Amino acid sequence: MTLRWAIFAVTICLFGAAKAAEFRQEAGRGWQALEAAIASGQVGAGDTVVLERGSHGVLVLEGLHFDPALTFRGAAGAHVQAVLVQDASGLVIRDLAVWPTADIAQKAVVLSRPNTNSIVFEGLDVRSREDAARNYLDWSLSEWLSLKGIGGVRIEGANSGVFDSQITATGFAITALGPAARIEGNHVRGFTGDAMRALADDSVVSGNTVQDCIKVDDNHDDGFQAWAPRDGSGPLRGLRIEGNRILEWRGPKAHPLRCRLQGIGLFDGPYENLTIANNLVEVTGYHGISLYGASTSRIVNNTVVHPDGQAKDYPWIMLQDAKGGQLAWQNLLANNLAARFSIRTKLPPDQPKGTNVTVSDPAAIFRDAAGGDYRLLPSSDLTSAGVKGRGPAQDIDGTRRPQGAGIDLGAFETR
């Protein structure tokens, strides 16, 4: 067992004769007491270690295995330079401010290695620099390049996730490499690579908001990207991408570093049993939602639009065979709104007709397309125009579907 982080002291709080439930640590002293408490069993499964206010350096958690999980929680004002988790399972790291004040020797500010399992990051404030939350839109190109593309959160082990966290001014903001990963409820602001990636089976990417893609090189940045195993071992299976808001830009319109973002890019299949539902994609790139080589997958109730509020022939929803020749088959495409549809493969004979609608006049169907409000006008013919039983039970905001005679088209259900 190894525990390493910049120095802090440990106060062990005992409640009667019962095992301690909470352990508090001050910044600026040694950590030997905590190591001893863990070794003796005073700190263990189900307990919470509280990092008190102050800077705790780089938090390295190694050789720790608990069931139920041991929680490391930051008190108000607690800060660490970075987080590294390896050879560990059953840990929760939450409510911490995490940003480096010097170069760090890892790919992301928060990193869990492949030899981890069941690691949860929750409620983190992750930044590339302390001033990022206030100033990232004011940074010059040289300032962005000085960050060397450092990632935000990178989870490489199985059954792990990042939840309800703020990821600000990083390269690839959230990356999940292990199976059954969960990326849920996060807010990514300012990124120079892909905002989110999930590259293993049975992962869930849900309820996230992505905004402000920064152009620093020739990379084709995506709000979300995935691909099948590149060793040809088989398709990527069971991925769910639901209820996300992918918003290319919310900064000044004339900003010199605004990128041209793609939405949800799944170009290198094959894929099986994917769900892409209830997403709002507002980008200027051609690929709004593109899925290559999928089988038995669903693209339902998405809204894919250009941010200027005008009629365009992009971004599109694209469905086609894989680049390697694998056929797309038995996929459901229903209840979507997009600037364009590019369907380059056969759809099943029982495919619902007329439920995927090209947005030719945004002002005529949305409440305020120019202002970013893509709820349908109550008078729109697209309300209740979807097929019951083919869409999600709730919309992107959690509103129950349907509210009327049928499911509304797009990501939003009109109340």
Phi, psi and omega in degrees: 000131177229131173234122178224132169197166179299151199303133169208155181263158183240129171248119182268120181259115179258142180245095183063219180270356184286161176298140181300141178257338185216140182230124187251141186227131177269150176283149170100006178227179182289168184245008185301327182296321179292317178301318179293322180294322177292316181297327182273351182091000176293328174247126183196205185305133178085352181272172179232131173255120183258121173273117183285172182306138179126177184265132184244017176065208179275123180270113179245119180244116187220138176073024182251127182223120185220148174206110002291173191292151168266132184255133168252115185239136177272130170286170179304129178087002177282138184220141170233154181287324181192169177231132174228125179239128178210152184046059186210158174207154176068052177232143172239127176242117190217158171058043180242144166272128186227111171203145180277151171248002174209171179300142176239147187265056174208163188288337184218156180298323176240124188219129168241132189277170183299334181273032175242160180209138175058055176252128182243128170249125188218137174065031181273152171247095187255127180221158173280333177215156182300321184277004188301316185299328181271326199238001190300330179286347178263354183289146175278169176301318181296326177294317177298316181294332179294342179284346177059031175068023182304133179282170178271282178236131180229113180249119186254345181269180184274156171055039185236166184198166174233128189229141166049043183244157175257124180239113191234129170059062178231181174280257172281113195288308180226123180232130177236122183252340184269161180291155178057037176282155177227127176237102192221133170071022182265161177235113179258124179230123178074102181212150185245003175233221171277142179290320183216143173221142171220121195238020178222166187299151169061033178268154181236129176235104194216138169069023180265153173241131181238133178207154171069075174279130184254129182269112177236347182204195184266009177297139174274097186285143179236148170295319173217140175218145172212165174207160179288161179307129187280356175272003179075016185287347179152178180285162167276127189241147165072017180286136177239123179237102193222136168068029180263150173249114180248105190241108186307319190205137172227011179266192178301136186297329184267016183300131184289344184252013176295129179267170173257100190275143165264155187275267180246109186247113175235077190272330190249079180280191016273163178228153175224141171056045175272151171233125175235104191218146170063026179265141170258119180240114181237095187218164175258354174288159181293321187274101174281299170227118180231126185229115184250122172076038180264150172228150179046046182240164185234129169240102189223141171056046174254151174242118186235111191220160173274141187286351183276359176076007181253164177292130179222166173257019174201158003286155184247164163259121184240135176227123181205173177293161180289157179299329179278001176102351180295132185283145169274128184208152177053045177257147177257126176235109187206149169065027182259151170241133180205157176296335179196153172241133178234092184255108187249028177210164181284137173264157181300152180300332182269014179300132179300134182268141172075014182256000174246111193245130175283130181276095182268338180217086185305322183295337183277343184240332182261153182295320179200077183299319180296332179263005177084017177258104185256023168288144180290144169298138179304333181276355183293142176292349182275349172290138180062018183267356181276174183263122177299144178083351180255348182249175179292158180287340178226163177267188184297334179265001181090006178288134181296139173251145349274161172263340179239213183289334179212178179286137174288152174284151178089188187278344187246136176259125181286128179285000000 
